[in-house]
Coordinates of C-alpha atoms and ligand atoms in Angstrom, one line a residue:
X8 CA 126.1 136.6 127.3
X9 CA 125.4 133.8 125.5
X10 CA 124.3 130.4 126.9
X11 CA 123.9 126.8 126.0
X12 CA 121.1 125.0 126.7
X13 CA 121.7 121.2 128.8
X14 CA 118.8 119.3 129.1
X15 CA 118.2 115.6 130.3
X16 CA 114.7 114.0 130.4
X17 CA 113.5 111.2 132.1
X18 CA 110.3 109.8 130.6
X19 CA 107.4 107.6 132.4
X20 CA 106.2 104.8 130.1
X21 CA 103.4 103.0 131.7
X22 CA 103.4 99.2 129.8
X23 CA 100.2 97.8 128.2
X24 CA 100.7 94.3 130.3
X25 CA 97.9 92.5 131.5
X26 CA 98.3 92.5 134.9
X27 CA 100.0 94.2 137.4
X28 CA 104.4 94.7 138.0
X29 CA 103.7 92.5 141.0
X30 CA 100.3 91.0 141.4
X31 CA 97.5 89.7 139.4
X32 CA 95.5 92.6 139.3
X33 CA 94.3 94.1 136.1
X34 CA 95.8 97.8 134.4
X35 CA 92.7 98.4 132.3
X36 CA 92.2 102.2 132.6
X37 CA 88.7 103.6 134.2
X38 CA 87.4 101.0 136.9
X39 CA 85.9 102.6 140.0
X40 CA 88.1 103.6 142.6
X41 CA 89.9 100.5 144.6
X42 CA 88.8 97.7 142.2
X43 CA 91.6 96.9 140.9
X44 CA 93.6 96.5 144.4
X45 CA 94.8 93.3 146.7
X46 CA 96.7 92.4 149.5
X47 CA 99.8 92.8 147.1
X48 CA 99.4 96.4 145.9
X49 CA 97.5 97.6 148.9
X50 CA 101.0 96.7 151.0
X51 CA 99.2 94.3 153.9
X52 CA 101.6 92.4 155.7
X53 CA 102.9 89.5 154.7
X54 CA 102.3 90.1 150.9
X55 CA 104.9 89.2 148.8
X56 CA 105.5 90.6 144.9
X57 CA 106.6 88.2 142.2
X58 CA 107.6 90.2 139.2
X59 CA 105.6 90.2 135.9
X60 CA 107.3 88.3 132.9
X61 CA 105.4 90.4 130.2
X62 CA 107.2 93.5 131.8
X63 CA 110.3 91.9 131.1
X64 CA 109.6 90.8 127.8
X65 CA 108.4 94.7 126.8
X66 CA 111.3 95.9 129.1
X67 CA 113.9 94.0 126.5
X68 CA 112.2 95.1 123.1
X69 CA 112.7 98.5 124.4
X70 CA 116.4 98.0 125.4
X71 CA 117.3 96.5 121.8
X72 CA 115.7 98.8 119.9
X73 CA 117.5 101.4 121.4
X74 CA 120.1 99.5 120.8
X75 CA 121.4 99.5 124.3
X76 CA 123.4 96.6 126.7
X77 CA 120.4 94.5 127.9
X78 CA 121.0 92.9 131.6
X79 CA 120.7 89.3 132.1
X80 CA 120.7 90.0 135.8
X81 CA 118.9 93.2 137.3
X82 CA 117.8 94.1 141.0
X83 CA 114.9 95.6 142.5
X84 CA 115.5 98.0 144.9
X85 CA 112.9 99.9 147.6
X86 CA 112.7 103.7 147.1
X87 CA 111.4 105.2 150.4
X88 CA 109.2 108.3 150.8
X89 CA 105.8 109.2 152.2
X90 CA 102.8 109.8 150.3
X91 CA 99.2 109.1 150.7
X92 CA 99.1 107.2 146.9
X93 CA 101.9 105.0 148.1
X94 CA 100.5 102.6 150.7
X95 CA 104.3 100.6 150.9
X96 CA 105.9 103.9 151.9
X97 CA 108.2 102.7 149.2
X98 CA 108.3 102.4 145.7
X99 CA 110.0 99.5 143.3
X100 CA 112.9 100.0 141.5
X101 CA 116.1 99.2 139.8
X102 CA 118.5 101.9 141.0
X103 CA 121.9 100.0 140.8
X104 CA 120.9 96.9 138.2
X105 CA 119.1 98.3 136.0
X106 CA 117.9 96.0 132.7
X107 CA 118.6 99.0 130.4
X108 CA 122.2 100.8 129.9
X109 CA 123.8 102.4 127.6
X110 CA 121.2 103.1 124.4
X111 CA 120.7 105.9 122.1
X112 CA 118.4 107.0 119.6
X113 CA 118.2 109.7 116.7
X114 CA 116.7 112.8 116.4
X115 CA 115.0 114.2 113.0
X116 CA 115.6 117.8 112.2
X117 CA 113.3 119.2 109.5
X118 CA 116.1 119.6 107.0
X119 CA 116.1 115.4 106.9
X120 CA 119.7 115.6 109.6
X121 CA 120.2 113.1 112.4
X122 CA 121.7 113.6 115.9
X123 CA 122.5 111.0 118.0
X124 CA 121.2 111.1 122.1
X125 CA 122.4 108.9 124.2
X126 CA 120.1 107.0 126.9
X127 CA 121.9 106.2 130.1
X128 CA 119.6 103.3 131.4
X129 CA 116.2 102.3 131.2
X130 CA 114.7 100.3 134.6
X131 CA 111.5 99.0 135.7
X132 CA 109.0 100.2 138.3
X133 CA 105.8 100.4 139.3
X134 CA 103.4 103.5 139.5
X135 CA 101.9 104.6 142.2
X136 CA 97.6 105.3 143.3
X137 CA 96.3 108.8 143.0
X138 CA 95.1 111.5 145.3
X139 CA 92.0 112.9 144.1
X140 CA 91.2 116.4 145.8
X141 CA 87.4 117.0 145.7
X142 CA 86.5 120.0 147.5
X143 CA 87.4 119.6 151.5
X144 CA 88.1 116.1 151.2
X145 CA 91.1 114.1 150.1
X146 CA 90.6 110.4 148.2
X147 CA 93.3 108.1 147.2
X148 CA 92.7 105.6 144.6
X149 CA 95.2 102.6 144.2
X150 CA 93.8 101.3 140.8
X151 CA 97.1 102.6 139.4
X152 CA 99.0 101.6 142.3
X153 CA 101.8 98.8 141.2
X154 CA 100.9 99.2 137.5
X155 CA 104.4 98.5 135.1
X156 CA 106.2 101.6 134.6
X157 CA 109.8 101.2 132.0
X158 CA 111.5 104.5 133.2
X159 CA 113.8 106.0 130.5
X160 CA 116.8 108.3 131.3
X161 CA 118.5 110.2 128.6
X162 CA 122.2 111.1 128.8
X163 CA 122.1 115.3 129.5
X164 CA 122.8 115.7 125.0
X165 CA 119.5 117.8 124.4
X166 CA 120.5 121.4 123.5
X167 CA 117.2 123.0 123.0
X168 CA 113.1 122.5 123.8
X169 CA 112.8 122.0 120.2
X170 CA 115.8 118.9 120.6
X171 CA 113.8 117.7 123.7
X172 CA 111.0 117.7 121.4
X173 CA 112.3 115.7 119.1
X174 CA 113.6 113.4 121.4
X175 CA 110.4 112.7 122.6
X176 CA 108.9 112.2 119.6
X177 CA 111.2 109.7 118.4
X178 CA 110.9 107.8 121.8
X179 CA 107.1 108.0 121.6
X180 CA 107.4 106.5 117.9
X181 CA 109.6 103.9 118.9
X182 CA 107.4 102.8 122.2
X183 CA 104.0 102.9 120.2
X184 CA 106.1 100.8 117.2
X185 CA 107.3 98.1 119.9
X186 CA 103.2 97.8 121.1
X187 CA 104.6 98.1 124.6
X188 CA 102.6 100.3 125.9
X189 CA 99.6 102.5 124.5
X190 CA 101.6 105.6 125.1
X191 CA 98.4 108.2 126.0
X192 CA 100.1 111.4 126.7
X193 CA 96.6 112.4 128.1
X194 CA 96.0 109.1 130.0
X195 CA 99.5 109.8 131.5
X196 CA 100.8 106.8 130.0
X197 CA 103.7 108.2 128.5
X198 CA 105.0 111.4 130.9
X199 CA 108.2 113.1 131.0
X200 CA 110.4 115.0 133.3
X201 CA 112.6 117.6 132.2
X202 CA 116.2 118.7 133.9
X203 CA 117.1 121.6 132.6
X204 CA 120.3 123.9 133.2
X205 CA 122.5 126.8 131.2
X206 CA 125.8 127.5 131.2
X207 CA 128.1 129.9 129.2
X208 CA 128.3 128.8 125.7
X209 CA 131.4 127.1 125.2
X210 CA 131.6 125.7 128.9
X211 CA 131.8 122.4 129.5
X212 CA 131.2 122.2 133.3
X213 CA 127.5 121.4 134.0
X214 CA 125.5 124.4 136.6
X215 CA 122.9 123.8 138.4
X216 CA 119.6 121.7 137.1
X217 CA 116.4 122.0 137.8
X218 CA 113.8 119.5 137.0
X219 CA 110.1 120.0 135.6
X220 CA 107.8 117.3 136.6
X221 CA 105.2 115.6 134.8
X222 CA 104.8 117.3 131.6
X223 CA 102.1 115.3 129.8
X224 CA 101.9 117.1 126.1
X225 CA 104.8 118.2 123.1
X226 CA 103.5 121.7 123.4
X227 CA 103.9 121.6 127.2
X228 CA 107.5 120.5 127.1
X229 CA 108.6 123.1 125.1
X230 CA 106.5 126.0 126.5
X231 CA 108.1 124.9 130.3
X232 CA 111.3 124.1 128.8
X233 CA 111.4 127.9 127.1
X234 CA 110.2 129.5 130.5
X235 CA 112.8 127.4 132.6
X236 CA 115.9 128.5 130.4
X237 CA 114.7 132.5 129.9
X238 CA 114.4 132.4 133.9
X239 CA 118.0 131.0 134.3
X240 CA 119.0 133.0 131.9
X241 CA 117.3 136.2 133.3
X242 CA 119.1 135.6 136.9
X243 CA 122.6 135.3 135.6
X244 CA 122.2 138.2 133.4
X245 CA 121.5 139.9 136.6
X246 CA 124.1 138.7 138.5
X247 CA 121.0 136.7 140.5
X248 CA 121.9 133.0 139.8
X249 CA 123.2 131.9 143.3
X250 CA 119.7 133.4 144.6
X251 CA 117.8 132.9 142.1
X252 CA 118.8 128.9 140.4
X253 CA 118.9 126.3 142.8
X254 CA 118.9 122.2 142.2
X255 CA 115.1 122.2 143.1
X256 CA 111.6 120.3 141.6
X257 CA 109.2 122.6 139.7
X258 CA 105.8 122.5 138.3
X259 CA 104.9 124.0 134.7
X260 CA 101.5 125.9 134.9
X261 CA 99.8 125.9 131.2
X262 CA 97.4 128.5 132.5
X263 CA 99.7 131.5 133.2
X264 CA 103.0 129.8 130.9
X265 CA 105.4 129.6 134.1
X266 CA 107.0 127.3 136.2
X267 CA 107.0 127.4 139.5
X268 CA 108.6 125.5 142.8
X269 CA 107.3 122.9 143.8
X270 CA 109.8 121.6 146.6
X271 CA 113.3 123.0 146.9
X272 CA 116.8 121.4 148.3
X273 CA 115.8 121.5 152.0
X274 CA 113.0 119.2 151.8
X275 CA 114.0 117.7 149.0
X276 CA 114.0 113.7 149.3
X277 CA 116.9 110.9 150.8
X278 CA 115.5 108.0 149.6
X279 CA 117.0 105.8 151.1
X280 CA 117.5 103.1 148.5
X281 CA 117.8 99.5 149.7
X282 CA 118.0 96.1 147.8
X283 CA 114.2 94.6 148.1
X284 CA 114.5 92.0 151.0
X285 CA 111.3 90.2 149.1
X286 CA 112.9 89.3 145.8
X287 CA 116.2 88.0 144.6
X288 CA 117.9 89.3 141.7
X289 CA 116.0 88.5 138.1
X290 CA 117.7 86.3 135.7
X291 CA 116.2 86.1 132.3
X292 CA 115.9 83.0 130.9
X293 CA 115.9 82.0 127.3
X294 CA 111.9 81.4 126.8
X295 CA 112.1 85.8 127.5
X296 CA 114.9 86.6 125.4
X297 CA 113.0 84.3 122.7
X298 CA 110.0 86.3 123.4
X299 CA 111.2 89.9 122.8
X300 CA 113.7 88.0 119.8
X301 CA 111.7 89.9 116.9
X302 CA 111.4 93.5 116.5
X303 CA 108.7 95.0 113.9
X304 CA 110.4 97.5 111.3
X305 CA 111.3 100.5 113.4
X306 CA 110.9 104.2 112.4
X307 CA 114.3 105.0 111.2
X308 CA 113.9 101.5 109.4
X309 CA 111.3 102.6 108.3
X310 CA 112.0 105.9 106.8
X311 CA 114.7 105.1 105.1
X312 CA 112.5 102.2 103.3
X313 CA 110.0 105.3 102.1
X314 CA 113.0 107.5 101.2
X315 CA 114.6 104.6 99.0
X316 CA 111.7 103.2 97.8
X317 CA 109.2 105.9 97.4
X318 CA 112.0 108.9 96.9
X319 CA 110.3 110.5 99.7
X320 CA 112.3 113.5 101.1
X321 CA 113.5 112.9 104.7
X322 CA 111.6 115.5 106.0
X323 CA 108.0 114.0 104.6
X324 CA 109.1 110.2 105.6
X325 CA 109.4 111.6 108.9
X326 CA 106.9 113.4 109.5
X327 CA 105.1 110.5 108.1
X328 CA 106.6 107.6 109.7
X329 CA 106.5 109.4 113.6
X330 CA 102.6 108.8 114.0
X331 CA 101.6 105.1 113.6
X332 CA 98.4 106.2 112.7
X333 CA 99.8 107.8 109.6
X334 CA 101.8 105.2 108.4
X335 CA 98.9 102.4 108.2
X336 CA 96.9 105.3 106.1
X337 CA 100.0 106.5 104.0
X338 CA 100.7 102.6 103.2
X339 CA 96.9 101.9 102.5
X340 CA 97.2 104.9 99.7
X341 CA 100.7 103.3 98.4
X342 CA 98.1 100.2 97.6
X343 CA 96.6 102.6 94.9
X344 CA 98.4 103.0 91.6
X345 CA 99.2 106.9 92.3
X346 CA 102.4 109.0 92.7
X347 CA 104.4 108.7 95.8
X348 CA 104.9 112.6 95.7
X349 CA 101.2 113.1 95.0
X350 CA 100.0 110.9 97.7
X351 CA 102.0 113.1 100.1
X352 CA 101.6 115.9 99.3
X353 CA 97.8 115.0 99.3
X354 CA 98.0 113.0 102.9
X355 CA 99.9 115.8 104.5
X356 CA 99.2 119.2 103.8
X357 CA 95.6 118.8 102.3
X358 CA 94.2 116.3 104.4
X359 CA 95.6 116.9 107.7
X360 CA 95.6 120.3 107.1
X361 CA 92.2 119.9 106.9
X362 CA 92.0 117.8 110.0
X363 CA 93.9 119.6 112.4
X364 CA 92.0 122.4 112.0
X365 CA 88.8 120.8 112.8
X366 CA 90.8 119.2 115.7
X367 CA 90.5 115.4 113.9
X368 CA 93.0 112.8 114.7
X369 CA 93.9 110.9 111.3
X370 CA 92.6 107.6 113.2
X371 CA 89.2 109.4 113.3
X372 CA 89.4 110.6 109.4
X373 CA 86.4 110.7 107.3
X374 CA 88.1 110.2 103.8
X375 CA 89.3 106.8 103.7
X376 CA 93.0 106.3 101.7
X377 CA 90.7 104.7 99.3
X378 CA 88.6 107.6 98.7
X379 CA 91.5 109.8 99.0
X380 CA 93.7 107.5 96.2
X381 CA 90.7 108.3 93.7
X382 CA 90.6 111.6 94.0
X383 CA 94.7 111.9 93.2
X384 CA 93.7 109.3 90.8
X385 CA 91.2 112.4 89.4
X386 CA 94.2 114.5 89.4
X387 CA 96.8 112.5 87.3
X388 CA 94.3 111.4 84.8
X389 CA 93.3 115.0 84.1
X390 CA 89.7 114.8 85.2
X391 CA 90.2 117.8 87.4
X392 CA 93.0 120.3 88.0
X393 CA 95.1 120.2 91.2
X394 CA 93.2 123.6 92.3
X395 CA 90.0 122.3 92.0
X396 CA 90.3 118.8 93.4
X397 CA 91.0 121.3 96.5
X398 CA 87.6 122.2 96.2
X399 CA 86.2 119.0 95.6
X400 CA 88.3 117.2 99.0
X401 CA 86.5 120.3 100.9
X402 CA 83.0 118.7 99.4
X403 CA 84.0 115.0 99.9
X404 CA 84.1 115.9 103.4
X405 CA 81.3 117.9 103.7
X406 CA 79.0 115.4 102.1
X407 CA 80.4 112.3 102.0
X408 CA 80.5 112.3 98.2
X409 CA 83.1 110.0 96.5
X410 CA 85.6 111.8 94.4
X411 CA 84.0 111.6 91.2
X412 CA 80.6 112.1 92.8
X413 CA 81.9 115.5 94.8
X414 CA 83.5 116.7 90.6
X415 CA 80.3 116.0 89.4
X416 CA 78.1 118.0 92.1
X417 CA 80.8 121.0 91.8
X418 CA 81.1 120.8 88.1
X419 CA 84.3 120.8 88.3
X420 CA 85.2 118.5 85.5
X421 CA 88.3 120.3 83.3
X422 CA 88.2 121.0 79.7
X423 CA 90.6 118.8 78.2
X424 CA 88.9 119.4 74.9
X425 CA 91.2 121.6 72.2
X426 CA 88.3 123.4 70.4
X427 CA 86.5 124.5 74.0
X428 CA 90.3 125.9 75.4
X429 CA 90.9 127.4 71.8
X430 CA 87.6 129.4 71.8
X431 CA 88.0 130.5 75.4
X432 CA 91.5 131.4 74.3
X433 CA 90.0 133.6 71.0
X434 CA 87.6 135.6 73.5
X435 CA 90.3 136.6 76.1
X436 CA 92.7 138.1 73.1
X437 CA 89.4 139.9 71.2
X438 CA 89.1 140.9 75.1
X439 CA 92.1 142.1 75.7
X440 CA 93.6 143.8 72.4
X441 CA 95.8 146.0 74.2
X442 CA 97.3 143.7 76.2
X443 CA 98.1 141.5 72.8
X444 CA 99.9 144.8 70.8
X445 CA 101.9 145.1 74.3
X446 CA 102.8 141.7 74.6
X447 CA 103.5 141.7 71.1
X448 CA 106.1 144.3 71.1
X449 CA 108.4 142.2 73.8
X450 CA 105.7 142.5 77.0
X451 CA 106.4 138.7 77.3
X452 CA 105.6 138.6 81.2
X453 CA 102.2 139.6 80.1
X454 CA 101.7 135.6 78.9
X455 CA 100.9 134.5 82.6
X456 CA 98.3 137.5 82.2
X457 CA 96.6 135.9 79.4
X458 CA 97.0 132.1 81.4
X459 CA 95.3 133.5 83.8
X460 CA 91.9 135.0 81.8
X461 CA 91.2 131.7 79.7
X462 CA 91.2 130.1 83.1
X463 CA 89.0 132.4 84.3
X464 CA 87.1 132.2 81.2
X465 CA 86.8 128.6 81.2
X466 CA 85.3 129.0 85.1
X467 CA 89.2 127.1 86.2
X468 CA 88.0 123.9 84.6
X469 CA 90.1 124.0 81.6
X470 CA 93.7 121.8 81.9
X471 CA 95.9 124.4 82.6
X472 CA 99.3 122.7 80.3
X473 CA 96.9 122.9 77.2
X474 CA 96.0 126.3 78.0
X475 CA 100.0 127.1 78.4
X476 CA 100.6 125.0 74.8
X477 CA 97.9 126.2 73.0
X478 CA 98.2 130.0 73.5
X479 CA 101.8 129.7 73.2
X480 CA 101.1 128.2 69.7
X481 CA 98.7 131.2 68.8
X482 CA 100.3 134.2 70.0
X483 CA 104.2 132.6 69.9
Ligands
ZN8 ZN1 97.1 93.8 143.2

């Protein structure tokens, strides 16, 4: 049978505010255990939260960038469940006013098309502490407890991993664009949970979902995602999904590439949601909707400013304009007099070619767009031939050389020079007598043959248009 794919993610975003969602406590990342704790986030009686403005401010960036209803009004409410990271017994949050409804975003597909997901709401929350498990013993540190979290619910439109993907990617772009939150997938400041059911293509009921919790890298998501929907898949096929797919929470295990449940329907939670008896509705006044009034220029904004401007295809501008870090390096080599095309192709598929196989993040690059703009430079003045300047990349990394420094060490300078290419050209056909009675008589395909030798002759330096128009005007 075949099946369609219905996913819905919810993502974490923890904000980059000072201080905490409801007390003064700072979010930095890395203190010892506890220090960052007070009578607030440690729940002692009598504490009372007041909500943090900043979280607001980032809360409403988000909302109109998404281009989604932004509240005026929204409610906190208290979700209740045990845990040892918890010390309330309840967490924070906007389950009936939320400050975000109703948004969407667009997804890139490779071939430069758009589809639009919709994002039912976006609320704030705070995080909770963690349990550290060290041998025997059990420790719970509340550093993280209270922290700002913007929790971001897509309408169920994803139709693959590879859409979920996407989605993600776009939301990550769009978060780390806003400077609302750092967005560490590794840190856990950007997280995503995954809901995931099948049904018969062409169905428009929804079956059963199952969520994947906590899924803290792209590859992750789609490996669990993949899993999840062969396994429903599998059951039904065997006339096992009753037995087999129930509304449960499951974990994804990188090590062995499977998910695997982590608490089913019995247990699984009432919450209990109430309106917090500690706070009254928040009303956003004008000096916040002042504050999150101007947006920086946005990724779809973005790419269709390098598309117009820079005929970039869609796919390049979005690759390019998904990673932050790539965009401040891309527009750094724009600065340089060089093709648009050329600096792409140079940025993407040389250099972080390069990169990602030595593991290198861009930000930690050691060819500055400077350095990088004079080799293309090289390139489009003739100096050296596309092929080499691979070469001579390879050595600017290696040794730190500049451009012209790395040509020089490897020799590579081409032979622009008529009388060097013309001699080179004269030995190959002496060479090759044969080959030139053949190509004579009609053997024309034998001309990239002949290309090919004075290259090799001239050890690749010499240009390789004035080899093409030179032996085309000595052996026609
Ligand atoms: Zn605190």
């Amino acid at each position: 049978m075949q099946f369609e794919t219905v996913i819905g993610l919810e993502v974490h975003v923890q904000l980059n505010t000072k201080t905490k969602m409801f007390c003064g406590c700072p979010t930095s990342f890395g203190a010892e255990p506890n220090a960052h704790t007070c009578p607030v986030c440690l729940a002692l009686p009598g504490a009372l939260p007041v909500p943090n403005r900043e979280a607001f401010v980032k809360a409403v960036k988000l909302g109109r960038a998404i281009e989604a209803t932004v509240h005026t009004r929204s409610v906190f409410d208290r979700k209740n469940y045990f845990y040892p990271d918890l010390p309330k017994g309840y967490q924070i949050s906007q389950l009936h006013h939320p400050i975000v409804e109703h948004g969407h975003l667009l997804i890139d597909y490779d071939d430069g098309t758009q589809k639009k997901i919709g994002i039912t709401r976006a609320h704030l929350e705070e995080d909770a502490g963690k349990n550290i498990h060290d041998g025997s013993v059990s420790k719970v540190d509340l550093n993280r407890a209270g922290t700002p979290l913007l929790e971001i619910v897509s309408e169920p439109d994803l139709r693959s991993a590879n859409e979920a993907v996407l989605y993600l990617k776009k939301l990550h772009a769009i978060v780390r664009y806003l400077k609302i939150s750092d967005a560490n997938m590794q840190e856990g400041s950007f997280r995503c949970d995954a809901n995931v059911s099948i049904r018969p293509r062409g169905e428009t009921k929804l079956y059963t979902r199952v969520e994947i919790k906590n899924l803290n890298s792209f590859k992750f998501i789609q490996k669990a995602i993949e899993y999840e929907v062969a396994r429903q898949s599998e059951a039904w096929e065997d006339g096992e999904y009753e037995q087999k797919v129930w509304q449960e929470t499951r974990l994804y295990d990188s090590v062995k590439n499977e998910t695997r449940s982590m608490r089913g329907k019995e247990e699984s939670a009432d919450y209990r949601y109430f309106p917090d008896p500690d706070q009254t509705a928040v009303v956003l006044d004008s000096s916040i909707w002042q504050d999150a009034a101007e947006l920086p220029e946005l990724p779809d904004q973005k790419r269709a400013r390098y598309i117009e401007s820079w005929a970039l295809s869609a796919y390049d501008a979005g690759v390019i304009t998904a990673d932050l870090d790539l965009v401040a390096y891309f527009e750094d080599l724009m600065k340089h007099k060089i093709a648009p095309k050329n600096a792409v192709a140079w940025l993407t598929t040389e250099l972080l070619g390069r990169l990602n196989k030595s593991g290198i993040a861009i930000g930690s690059t050691p060819i500055s767009p400077t350095q990088l703009a004079e080799l293309i430079t090289r390139i489009e003045d003739n100096t050296v031939s596309a092929k080499a300047a691979k070469e001579v990349l390879d050595e600017m990394i290696l040794s730190g050389l500049s451009a012209d420094g790395a040509i020089d060490k490897l020799g590579l300078k081409q032979v622009d020079d008529d009388g060097a290419i013309l001699s080179a050209i004269e030995e190959v056909l002496t060479a090759n007598n044969d080959s030139l009675a053949r190509y004579q008589n009609g053997e024309t395909k034998l001309f990239g043959f002949f290309v090919g030798q004075v290259m090799k002759t001239s050890g690749g330096k010499a240009n390789p248009a004035k080899v093409n128009t030179l032996l085309k005007q000595r052996i026609g």
